[in-house]
Structure formats: structure tokens, C-alpha cells
Tab-separated table of C-alpha atoms in Angstrom:
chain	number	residue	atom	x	y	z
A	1	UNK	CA	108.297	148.745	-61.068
A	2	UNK	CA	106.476	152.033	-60.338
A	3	UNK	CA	103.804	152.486	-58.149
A	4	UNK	CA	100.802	151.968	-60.247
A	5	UNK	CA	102.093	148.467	-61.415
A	6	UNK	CA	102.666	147.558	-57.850
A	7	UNK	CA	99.288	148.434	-56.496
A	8	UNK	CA	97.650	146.559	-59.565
A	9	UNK	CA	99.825	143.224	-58.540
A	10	UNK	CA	99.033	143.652	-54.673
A	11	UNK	CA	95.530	144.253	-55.871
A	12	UNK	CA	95.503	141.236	-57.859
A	13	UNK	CA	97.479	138.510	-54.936
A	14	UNK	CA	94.431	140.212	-52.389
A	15	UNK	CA	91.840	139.462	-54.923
A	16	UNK	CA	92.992	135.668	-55.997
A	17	UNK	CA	93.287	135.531	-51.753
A	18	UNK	CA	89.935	136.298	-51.332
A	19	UNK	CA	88.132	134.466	-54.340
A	20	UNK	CA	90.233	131.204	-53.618
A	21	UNK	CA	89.640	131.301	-49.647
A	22	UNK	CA	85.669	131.982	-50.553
A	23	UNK	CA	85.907	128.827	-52.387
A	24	UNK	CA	87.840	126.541	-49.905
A	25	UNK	CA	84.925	127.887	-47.383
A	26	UNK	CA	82.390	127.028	-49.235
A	27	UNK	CA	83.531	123.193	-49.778
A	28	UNK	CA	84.238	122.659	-46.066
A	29	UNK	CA	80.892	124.018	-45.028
A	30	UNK	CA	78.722	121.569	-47.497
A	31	UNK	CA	77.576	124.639	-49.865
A	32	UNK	CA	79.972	123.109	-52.258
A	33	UNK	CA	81.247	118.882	-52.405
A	34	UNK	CA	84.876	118.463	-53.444
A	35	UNK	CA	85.199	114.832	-54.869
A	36	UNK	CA	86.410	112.016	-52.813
A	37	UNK	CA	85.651	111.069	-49.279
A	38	UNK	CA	84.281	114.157	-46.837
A	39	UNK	CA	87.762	115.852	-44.891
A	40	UNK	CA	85.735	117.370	-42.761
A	41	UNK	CA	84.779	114.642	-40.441
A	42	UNK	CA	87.984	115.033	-38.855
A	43	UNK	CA	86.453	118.104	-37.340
A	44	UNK	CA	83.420	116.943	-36.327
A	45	UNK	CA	83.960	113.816	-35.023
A	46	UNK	CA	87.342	113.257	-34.034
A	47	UNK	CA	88.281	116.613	-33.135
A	48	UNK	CA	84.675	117.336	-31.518
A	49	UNK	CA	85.242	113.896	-29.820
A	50	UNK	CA	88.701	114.982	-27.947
A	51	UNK	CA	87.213	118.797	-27.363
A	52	UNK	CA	84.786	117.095	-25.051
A	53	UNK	CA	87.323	115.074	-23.114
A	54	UNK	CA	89.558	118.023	-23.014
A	55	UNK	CA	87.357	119.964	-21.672
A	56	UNK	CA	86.833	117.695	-18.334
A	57	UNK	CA	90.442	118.885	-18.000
A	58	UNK	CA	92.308	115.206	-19.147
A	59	UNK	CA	94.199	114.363	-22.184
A	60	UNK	CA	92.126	111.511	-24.698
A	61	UNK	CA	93.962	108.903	-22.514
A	62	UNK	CA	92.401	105.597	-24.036
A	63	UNK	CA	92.235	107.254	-27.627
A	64	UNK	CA	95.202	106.083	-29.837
A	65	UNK	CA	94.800	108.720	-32.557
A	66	UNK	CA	95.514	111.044	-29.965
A	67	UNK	CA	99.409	111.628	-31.121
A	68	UNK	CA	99.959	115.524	-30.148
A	69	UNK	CA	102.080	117.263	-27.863
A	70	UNK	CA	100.210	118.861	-25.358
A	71	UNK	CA	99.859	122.243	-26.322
A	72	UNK	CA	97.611	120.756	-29.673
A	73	UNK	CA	94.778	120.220	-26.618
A	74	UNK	CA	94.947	124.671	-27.214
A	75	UNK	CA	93.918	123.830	-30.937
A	76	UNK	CA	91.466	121.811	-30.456
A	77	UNK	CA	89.510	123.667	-27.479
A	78	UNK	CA	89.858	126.787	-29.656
A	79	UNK	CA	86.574	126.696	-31.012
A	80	UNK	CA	85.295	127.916	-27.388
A	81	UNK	CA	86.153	131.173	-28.052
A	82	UNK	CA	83.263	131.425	-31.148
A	83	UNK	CA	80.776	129.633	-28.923
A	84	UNK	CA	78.379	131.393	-31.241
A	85	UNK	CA	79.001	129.129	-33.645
A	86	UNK	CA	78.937	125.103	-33.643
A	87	UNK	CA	82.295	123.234	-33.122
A	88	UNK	CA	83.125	122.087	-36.903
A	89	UNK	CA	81.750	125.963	-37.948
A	90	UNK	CA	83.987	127.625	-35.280
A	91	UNK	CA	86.834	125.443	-36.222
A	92	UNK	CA	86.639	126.535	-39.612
A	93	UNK	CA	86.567	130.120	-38.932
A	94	UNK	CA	89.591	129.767	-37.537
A	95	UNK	CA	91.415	127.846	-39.689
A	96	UNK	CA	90.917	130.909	-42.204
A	97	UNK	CA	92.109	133.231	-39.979
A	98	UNK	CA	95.108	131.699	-39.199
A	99	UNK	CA	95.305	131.402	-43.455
A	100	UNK	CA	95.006	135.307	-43.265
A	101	UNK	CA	97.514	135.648	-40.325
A	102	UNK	CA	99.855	134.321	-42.362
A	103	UNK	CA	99.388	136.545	-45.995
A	104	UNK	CA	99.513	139.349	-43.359
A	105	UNK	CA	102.933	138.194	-42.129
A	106	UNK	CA	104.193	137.554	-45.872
A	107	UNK	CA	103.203	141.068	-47.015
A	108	UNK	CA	104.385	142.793	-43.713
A	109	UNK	CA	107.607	140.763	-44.698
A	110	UNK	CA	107.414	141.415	-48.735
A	111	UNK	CA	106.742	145.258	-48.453
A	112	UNK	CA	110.018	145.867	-46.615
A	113	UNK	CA	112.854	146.847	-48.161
A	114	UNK	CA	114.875	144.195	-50.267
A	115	UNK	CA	112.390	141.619	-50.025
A	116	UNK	CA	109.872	140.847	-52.707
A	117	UNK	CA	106.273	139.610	-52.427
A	118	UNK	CA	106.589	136.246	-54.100
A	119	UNK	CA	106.433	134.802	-50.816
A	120	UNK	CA	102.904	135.745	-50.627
A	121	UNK	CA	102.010	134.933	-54.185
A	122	UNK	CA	103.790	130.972	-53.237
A	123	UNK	CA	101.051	131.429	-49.851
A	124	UNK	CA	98.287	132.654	-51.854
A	125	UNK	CA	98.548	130.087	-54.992
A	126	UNK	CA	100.018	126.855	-52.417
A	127	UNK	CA	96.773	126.530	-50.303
A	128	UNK	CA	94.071	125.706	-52.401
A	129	UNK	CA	95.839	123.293	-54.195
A	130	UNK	CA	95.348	120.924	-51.262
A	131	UNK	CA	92.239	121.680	-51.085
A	132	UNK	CA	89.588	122.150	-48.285
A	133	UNK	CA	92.368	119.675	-46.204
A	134	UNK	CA	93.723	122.620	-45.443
A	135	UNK	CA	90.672	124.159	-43.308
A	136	UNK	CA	89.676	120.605	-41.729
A	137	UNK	CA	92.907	120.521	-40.023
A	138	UNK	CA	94.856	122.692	-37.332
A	139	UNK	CA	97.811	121.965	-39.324
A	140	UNK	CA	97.322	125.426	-40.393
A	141	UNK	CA	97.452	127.290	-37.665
A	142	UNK	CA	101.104	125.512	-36.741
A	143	UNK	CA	102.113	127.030	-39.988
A	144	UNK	CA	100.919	130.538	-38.618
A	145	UNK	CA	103.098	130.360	-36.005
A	146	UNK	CA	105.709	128.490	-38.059
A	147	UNK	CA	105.890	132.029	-40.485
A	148	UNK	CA	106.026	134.472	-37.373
A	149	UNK	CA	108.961	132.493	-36.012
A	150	UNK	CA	111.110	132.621	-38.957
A	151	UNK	CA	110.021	136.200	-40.122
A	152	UNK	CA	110.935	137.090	-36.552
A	153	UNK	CA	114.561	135.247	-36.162
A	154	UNK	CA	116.523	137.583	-38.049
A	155	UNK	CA	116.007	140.851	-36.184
A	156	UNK	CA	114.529	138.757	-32.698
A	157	UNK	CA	115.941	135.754	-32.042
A	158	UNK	CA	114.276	135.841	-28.815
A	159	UNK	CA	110.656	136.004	-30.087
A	160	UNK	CA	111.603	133.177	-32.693
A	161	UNK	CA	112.782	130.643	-30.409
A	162	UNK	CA	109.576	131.468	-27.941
A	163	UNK	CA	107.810	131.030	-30.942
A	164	UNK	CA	109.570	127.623	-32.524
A	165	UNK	CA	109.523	126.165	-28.877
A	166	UNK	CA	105.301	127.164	-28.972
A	167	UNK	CA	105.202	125.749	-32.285
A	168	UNK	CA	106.994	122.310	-31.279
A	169	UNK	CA	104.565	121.700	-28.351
A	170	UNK	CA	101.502	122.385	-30.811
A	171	UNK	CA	103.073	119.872	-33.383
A	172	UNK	CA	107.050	118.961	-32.586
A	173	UNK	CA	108.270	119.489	-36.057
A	174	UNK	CA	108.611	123.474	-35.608
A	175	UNK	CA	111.914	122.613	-33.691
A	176	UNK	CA	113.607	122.300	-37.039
A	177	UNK	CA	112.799	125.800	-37.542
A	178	UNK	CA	115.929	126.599	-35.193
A	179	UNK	CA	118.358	124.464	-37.378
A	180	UNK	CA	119.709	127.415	-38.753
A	181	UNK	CA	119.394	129.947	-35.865
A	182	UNK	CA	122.889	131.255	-34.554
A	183	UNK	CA	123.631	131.940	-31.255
A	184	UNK	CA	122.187	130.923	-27.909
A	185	UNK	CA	119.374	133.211	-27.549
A	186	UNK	CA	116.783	131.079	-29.971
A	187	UNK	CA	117.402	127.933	-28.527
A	188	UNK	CA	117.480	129.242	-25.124
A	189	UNK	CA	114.009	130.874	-25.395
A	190	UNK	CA	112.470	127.777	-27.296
A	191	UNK	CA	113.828	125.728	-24.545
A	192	UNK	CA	112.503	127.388	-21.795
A	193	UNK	CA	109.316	128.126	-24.027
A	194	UNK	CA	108.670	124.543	-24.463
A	195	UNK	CA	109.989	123.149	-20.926
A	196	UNK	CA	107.688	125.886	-18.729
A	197	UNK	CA	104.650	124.531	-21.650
A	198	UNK	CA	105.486	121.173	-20.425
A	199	UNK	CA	105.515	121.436	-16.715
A	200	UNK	CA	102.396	123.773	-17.019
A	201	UNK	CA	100.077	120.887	-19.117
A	202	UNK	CA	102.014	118.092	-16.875
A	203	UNK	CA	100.638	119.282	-13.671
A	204	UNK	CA	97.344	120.646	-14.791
A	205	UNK	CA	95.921	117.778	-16.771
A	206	UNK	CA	96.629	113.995	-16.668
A	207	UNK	CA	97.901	112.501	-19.847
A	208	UNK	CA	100.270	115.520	-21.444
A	209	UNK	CA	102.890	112.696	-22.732
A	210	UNK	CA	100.498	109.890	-23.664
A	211	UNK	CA	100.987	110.684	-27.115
A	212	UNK	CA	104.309	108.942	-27.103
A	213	UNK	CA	103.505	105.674	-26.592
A	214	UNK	CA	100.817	105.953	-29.473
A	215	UNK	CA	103.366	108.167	-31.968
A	216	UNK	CA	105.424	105.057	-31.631
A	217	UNK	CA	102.884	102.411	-32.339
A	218	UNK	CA	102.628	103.725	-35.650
A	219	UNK	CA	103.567	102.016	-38.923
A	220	UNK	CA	103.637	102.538	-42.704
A	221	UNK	CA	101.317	105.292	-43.646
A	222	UNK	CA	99.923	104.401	-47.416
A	223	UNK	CA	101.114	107.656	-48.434
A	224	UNK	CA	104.669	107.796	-47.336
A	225	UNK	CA	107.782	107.083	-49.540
A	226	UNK	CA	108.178	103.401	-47.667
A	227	UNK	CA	104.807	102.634	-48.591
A	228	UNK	CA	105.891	102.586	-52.228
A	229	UNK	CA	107.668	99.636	-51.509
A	230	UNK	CA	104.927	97.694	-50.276
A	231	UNK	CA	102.196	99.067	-53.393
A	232	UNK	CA	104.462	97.660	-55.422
A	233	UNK	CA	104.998	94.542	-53.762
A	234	UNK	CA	100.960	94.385	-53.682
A	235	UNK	CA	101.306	93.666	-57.609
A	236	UNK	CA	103.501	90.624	-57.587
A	237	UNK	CA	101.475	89.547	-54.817
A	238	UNK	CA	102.049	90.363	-51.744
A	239	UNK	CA	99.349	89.767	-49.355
A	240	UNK	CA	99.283	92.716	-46.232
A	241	UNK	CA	96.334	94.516	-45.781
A	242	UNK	CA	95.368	98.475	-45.493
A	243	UNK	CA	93.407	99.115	-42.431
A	244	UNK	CA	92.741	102.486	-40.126
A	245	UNK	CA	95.418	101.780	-37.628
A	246	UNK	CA	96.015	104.464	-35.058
A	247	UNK	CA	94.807	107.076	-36.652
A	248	UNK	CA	95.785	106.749	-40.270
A	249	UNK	CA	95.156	104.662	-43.322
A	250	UNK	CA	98.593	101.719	-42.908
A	251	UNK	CA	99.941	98.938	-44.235
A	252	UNK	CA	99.719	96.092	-42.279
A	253	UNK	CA	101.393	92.552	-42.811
A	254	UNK	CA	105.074	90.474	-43.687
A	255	UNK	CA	107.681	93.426	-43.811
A	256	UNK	CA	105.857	96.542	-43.145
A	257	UNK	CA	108.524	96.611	-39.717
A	258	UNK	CA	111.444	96.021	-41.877
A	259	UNK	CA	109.815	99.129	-44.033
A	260	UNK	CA	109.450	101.496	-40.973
A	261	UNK	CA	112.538	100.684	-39.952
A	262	UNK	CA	114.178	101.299	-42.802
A	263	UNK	CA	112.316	105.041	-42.596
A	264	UNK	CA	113.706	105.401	-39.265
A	265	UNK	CA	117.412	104.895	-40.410
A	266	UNK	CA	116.558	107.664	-43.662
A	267	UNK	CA	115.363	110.256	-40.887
A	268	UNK	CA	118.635	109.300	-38.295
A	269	UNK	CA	120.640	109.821	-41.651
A	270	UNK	CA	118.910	113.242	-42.318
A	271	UNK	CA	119.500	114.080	-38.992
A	272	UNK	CA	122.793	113.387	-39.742
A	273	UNK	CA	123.509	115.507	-42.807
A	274	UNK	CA	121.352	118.327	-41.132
A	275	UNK	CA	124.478	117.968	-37.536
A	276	UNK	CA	127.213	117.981	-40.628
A	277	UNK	CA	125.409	120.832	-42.944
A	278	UNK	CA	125.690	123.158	-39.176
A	279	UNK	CA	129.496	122.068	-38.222
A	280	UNK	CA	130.718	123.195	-41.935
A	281	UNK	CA	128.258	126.349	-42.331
A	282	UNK	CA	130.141	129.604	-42.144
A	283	UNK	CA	128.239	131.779	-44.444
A	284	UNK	CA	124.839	132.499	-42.959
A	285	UNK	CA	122.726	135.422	-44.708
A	286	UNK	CA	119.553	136.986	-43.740
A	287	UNK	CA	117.766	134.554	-45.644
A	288	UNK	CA	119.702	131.153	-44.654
A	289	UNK	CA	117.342	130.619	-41.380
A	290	UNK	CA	114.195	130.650	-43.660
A	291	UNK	CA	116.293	128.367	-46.599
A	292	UNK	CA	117.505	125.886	-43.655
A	293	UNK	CA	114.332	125.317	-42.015
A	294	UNK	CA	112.627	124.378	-45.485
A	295	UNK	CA	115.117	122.305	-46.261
A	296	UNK	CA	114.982	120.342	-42.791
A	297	UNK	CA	111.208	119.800	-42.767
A	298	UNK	CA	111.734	118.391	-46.472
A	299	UNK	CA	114.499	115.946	-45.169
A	300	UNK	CA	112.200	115.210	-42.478
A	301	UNK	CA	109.043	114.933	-44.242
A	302	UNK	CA	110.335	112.630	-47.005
A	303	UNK	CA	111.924	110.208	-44.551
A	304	UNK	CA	108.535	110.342	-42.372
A	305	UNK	CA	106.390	107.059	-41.800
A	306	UNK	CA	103.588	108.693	-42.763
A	307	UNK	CA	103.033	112.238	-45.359
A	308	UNK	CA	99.549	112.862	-44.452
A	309	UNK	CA	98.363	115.510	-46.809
A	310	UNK	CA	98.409	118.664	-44.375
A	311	UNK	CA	102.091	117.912	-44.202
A	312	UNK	CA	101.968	119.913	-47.293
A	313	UNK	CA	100.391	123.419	-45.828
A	314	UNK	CA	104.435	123.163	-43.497
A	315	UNK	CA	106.436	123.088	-46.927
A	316	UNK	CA	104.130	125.830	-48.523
A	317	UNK	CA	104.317	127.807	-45.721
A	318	UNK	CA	108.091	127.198	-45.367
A	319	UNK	CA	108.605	127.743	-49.021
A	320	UNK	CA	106.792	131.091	-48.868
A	321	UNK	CA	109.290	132.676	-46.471
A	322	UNK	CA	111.870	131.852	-47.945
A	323	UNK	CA	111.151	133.417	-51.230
A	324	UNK	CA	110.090	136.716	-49.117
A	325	UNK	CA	113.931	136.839	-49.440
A	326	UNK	CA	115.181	138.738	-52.413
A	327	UNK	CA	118.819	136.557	-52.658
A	328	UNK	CA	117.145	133.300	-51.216
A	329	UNK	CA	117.982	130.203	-53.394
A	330	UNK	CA	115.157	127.719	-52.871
A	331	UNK	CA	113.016	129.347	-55.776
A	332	UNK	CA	113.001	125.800	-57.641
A	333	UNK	CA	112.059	123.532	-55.177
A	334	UNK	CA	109.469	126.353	-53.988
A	335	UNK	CA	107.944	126.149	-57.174
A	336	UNK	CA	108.269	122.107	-57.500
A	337	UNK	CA	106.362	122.100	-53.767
A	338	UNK	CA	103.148	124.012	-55.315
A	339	UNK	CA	103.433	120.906	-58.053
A	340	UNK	CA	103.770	118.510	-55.363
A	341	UNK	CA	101.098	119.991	-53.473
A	342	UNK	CA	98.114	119.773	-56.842
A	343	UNK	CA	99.460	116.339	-57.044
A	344	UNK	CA	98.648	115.340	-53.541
A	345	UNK	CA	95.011	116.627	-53.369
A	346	UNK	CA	94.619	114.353	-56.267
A	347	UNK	CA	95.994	111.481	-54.225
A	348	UNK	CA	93.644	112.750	-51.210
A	349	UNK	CA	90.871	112.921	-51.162
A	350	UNK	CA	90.236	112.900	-54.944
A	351	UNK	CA	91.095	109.634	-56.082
A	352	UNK	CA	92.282	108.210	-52.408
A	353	UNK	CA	90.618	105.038	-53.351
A	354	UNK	CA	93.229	104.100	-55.530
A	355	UNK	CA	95.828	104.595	-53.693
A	356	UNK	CA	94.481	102.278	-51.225
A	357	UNK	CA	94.089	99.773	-53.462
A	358	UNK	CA	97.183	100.248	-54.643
A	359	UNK	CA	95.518	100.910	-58.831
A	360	UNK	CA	97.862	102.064	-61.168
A	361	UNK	CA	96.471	104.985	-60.868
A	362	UNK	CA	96.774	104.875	-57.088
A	363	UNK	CA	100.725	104.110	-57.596
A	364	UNK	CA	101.369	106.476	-60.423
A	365	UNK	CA	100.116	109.511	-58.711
A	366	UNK	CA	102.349	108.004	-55.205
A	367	UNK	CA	105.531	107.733	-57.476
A	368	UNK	CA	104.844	111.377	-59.012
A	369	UNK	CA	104.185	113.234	-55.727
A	370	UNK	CA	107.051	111.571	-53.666
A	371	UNK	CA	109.519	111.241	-56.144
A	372	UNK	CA	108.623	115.186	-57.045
A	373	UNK	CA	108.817	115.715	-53.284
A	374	UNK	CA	112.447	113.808	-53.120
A	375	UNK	CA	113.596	116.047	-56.031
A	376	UNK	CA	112.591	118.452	-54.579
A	377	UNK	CA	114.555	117.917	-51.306
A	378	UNK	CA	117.627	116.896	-52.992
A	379	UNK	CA	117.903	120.103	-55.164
A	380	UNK	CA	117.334	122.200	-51.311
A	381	UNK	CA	119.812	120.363	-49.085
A	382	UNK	CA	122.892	121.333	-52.484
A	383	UNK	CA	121.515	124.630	-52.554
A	384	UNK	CA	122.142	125.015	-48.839
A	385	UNK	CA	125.100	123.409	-49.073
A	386	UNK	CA	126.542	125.207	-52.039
A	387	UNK	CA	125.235	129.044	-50.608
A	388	UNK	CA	126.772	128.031	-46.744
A	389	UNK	CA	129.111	125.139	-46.473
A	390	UNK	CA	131.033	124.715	-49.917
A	391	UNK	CA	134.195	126.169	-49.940
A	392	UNK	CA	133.530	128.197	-53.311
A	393	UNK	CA	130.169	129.570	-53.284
A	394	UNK	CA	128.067	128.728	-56.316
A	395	UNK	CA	125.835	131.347	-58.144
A	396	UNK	CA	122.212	130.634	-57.707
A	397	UNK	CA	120.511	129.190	-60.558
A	398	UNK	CA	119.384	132.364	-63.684
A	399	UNK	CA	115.908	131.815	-63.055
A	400	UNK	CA	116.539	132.743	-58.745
A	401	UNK	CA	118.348	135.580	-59.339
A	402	UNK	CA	117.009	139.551	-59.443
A	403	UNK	CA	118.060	142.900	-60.242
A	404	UNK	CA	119.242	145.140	-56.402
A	405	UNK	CA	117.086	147.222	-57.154
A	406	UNK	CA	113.543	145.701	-58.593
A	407	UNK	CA	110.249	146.077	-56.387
A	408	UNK	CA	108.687	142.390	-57.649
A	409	UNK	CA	105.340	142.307	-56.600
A	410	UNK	CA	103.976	139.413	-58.984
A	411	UNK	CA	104.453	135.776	-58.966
């Protein structure tokens, strides 16, 4: 591609950046309503409510919703640092930075030599199809440090496992980033990352590890794969309820155990495949950190109690790195992850009410998005398999593969 072409195409992914991000801003600050309930209440009231415990130096002790490792209490006091602005405003503000932190990474990443800048374009187009979800959470700014970790890990190991083992303690599932790391270095930084974390919020403020207790109280989430099971069982009449139930929207009734449970034994059988996948892998490229991590937060994401829909913004952001990787082979399930992600703003918040009472609207859109996002995690765990672990390598699929020597700076 010559020069010209490629400054029009950069021009254009900075352009659809800025005109899409002006929009999400605009919905979470009021100017603009996005249909269904109000995701921004997170911000001001539950997050606002645990800033002003955290503050006092304590953990939300008596608060059940409170289900974050310890280094999360960093996320949520952020907002001190634009004390200019009000909390929820603040909050915001950041939120889009971190969104621009990572297009900065992608195109730092894309630019070099022998990678391509789809990974942005994946970034750029994946976010605001969730919606303003994505700026009402601080699932975000995980993802941030997600995308320097694995952009780091080929060249310093080092950096990504300080990174992953930051990550982990701001939202745990960041460790999966290091399922595809080699050697010692990694894990040994992300241990000592997250132990020295540990001790540090363990001595200085009461309540680091009451999350635990309350992660484990949790049940079906009405948006997770089990919870299928249980919408359809609500039409031949079942009689469990929906409620807000530590900190989510569950089932709760006859068998919603027996359907946690059964989660439980998909994600200790993912966990499985993931120990098996890293005894037989013996081809590892530059790109097979960024293909295994994706492929372990789908396995783990799709087994999960609950898919809340800032889940999404990991995959995207997974997705995107790995396609900042000319001979990466997850360019399918990337693209069927921007088509899970429309589908899910449409399950929340556009037509949540459905889902909760379990419409057929409500169940059609579940069945699409999960069974999209199950695809979808199939066709990455034999494309890992096939490019690491089979003994005869498989060709990636036509539409994944690209000429040496191309400069791609389009979607």
C-alpha cells in the first residue's frame, strides 16, 4: 500500500475513534439517552458509595457487591485525581482515557514492522457496540493494562508478568494472560507483582480478601450460558424468581445450585484443556501469547456464572491484539466477538427487560449471543490447537492469511 493510502486509512480509524468516543460521551453524561435502563448509576451510586468507604482507609466490609481484588479499591478512588470534576464526571474521563491508552498501544503495535493495524480497527469498531457500558465501568481500564501486558510479553517478559500480576489484583482474570508465556521470568514477576500488592493492601486496610466470601455466594447470573437452562425451564413452568442478588440480576429457586454447579465443572474442564493445550504446545510464535490468552478468557468467560456485559470490552480488547499480528489465526472468532458484542448491548441495556422475563425475545437474543460466543470459542481453542499442539500444522483459514510483504492499514 503506498504511503498516501496508508495515511488516508490511519486518518480514517482516528476519525471513526474520535466521532464514536464523542458519542459514547455524550450518552453517559445525559446530553444524549441510550434506550433501556440508565448504566450509569453504577458510577454514581455504587461506585460513589464504596469511594467514600475507601477513602476512610477500609474495604466495603458489610457490602456484598463488593467482589474485587484489592487493587480494584485503585479504580475506584481514581476519580481523586480530577477533583475538579464530580465523581461520576471524573470517572468518566477516565474511562476514555484508558479507551485512548489502548488505540495508542494498538497503533504503537500496528505501525511496527510485520504487524498490521487491524488490531486497532477490531478496538476502534468493538467498543461502541456495547455501548456507553463501556464508560460506566472500570472494566476498561483492566483491558488497558490487559493490552500493555501482552504487547509487552514478547520482547519483555518481565514487564508483562508485572503487568498480568497488576492486572489480576485489579480484576483476577488477567492471570490467564500468562497461559501462553514461556519461561520463568513472566510468572515470576506476576507473582511477586501480585504477592507484594497483596501484603501491601493486607496490612494497610482491613478487608483486602472479603471479596471471597461474597464471589462465592454468587449464583446464576440471567445472562450466563447456565441461565439458558433455567429461561427455558421458565416456559414449561418453572417457578424461580429473578432478583438483584449480590450484585447482579440471578436466578433464584429449585435447581439454580445444580446449574452453578454444573458451570463450575465446564470452567474445571476448561482449565483442564487449557493444562493439556500447554503440556503438548511446542510451536509458540510471536503471536501465540496474544492467540492463547484470547482463547483462555473465551473458555473462561463462556463457562462463567455470570457474562455481565463489560465482560465483552476483555474479548475485544483481547481480540484486538491478536490481530496486531500479521500470521495470527484468530481473525474469525475476532470478527464473530464484534457480532457478539452488538448482540449483547441489545440484551443490555436495550431490551434487558426481556431477558428478565425470560420473552422470546429475551431468550432469542440469550441463545444468539452465547451460542455466537460458544462458536466462537470452539473455532479459537482448534485454531490454537492446530497452529501449536497438532502434530501437522494446519494452514490458517484463506480469509486470515496475507501477503509478507503488505502494509494493511484498513479493517
Amino acid at each position: 500500500m503506498d504511503m498516501t493510502g496508508a495515511k488516508r486509512s490511519l486518518a480514517g480509524l482516528l476519525g471513526t475513534w474520535t466521532v464514536s468516543r464523542l458519542v459514547l460521551l455524550l450518552f453517559v453524561f445525559g446530553v444524549l439517552r441510550f434506550p433501556g435502563p440508565d448504566v450509569t448509576t453504577d458510577v454514581s451510586v455504587i461506585y460513589r458509595g464504596w469511594y467514600e468507604v475507601l477513602r476512610r482507609g477500609t474495604f466495603p466490609l458489610d457490602d456484598v457487591t463488593w467482589q474485587y481484588p484489592p487493587a480494584a479499591a485503585l479504580a475506584i478512588l481514581s476519580p481523586a485525581l480530577l477533583g475538579f470534576l464530580g465523581y461520576a464526571a471524573a470517572f468518566f474521563v477516565l474511562a476514555f482515557l484508558a479507551d485512548l491508552a489502548v488505540l495508542c498501544l494498538l497503533l504503537y503495535a500496528g505501525l511496527r514492522p510485520g504487524r498490521r493495524l487491524r488490531g486497532a480497527w477490531v478496538w476502534v469498531a468493538g467498543v461502541p457496540l456495547l455501548g456507553p457500558t463501556v464508560y460506566a465501568r472500570y472494566d476498561v481500564m483492566v483491558t488497558a493494562v490487559a493490552v500493555a501486558a501482552l504487547l509487552a510479553g514478547a520482547r519483555h517478559p518481565r514487564a508483562m508478568g508485572a503487568l498480568a500480576g497488576f492486572g489480576a489484583m485489579l480484576k483476577v482474570w488477567p492471570v490467564l494472560l500468562l497461559v501462553g508465556a514461556r519461561g520463568r521470568s513472566a510468572w515470576g514477576a506476576a507473582a511477586a507483582t501480585g504477592c507484594a500488592l497483596a501484603a501491601v493492601f493486607a496490612v494497610s486496610m482491613p478487608g483486602a480478601f472479603s471479596f471471597l466470601a461474597f464471589q462465592r455466594e454468587r449464583g446464576t447470573e440471567v445472562e450466563s450460558l447456565g441461565a439458558l437452562v433455567l429461561h427455558l425451564a421458565r416456559q414449561f413452568g418453572w417457578r424461580g424468581e429473578v432478583l438483584l442478588h449480590y450484585g447482579s440480576v440471578e436466578f433464584l429457586g429449585p435447581y439454580v445450585s445444580a446449574v452453578s454447579t454444573a458451570a463450575l465443572g465446564l470452567a474445571v474442564a476448561a482449565f483442564g484443556w487449557l493444562l493439556l493445550w500447554r503440556l503438548r504446545a511446542n510451536r509458540f510464535a510471536p503471536h501465540t501469547l496474544a492467540d492463547a490468552a484470547f482463547t483462555a478468557v473465551l473458555l473462561f468467560t463462556v463457562t462463567s456464572r455470570v457474562i455481565s456485559p463489560q465482560y465483552m470490552v476483555w474479548l475485544v480488547g483481547l481480540a484486538a491484539v491478536c490481530l496486531c499480528f500479521r500470521d495470527s489465526r484468530m481473525g474469525l472468532p475476532a470478527c464473530l466477538v464484534l457480532v457478539a458484542a452488538f448482540l449483547t448491548v441489545l440484551e443490555f441495556p436495550v431490551w434487558f427487560g426481556h431477558v428478565v422475563a425470560s420473552d422470546p425475545l429475551g431468550v432469542t437474543l440469550l441463545i444468539a449471543r452465547n451460542g455466537l460466543l460458544v462458536v466462537t470459542t470452539l473455532l479459537a481453542a482448534l485454531e490454537l490447537w492446530q497452529s501449536t499442539a497438532s502434530r501437522t500444522p494446519v494452514p490458517a483459514l484463506p480469509a486470515q492469511t496475507t501477503r509478507p510483504r503488505e502494509t494493511s492499514a484498513s479493517p
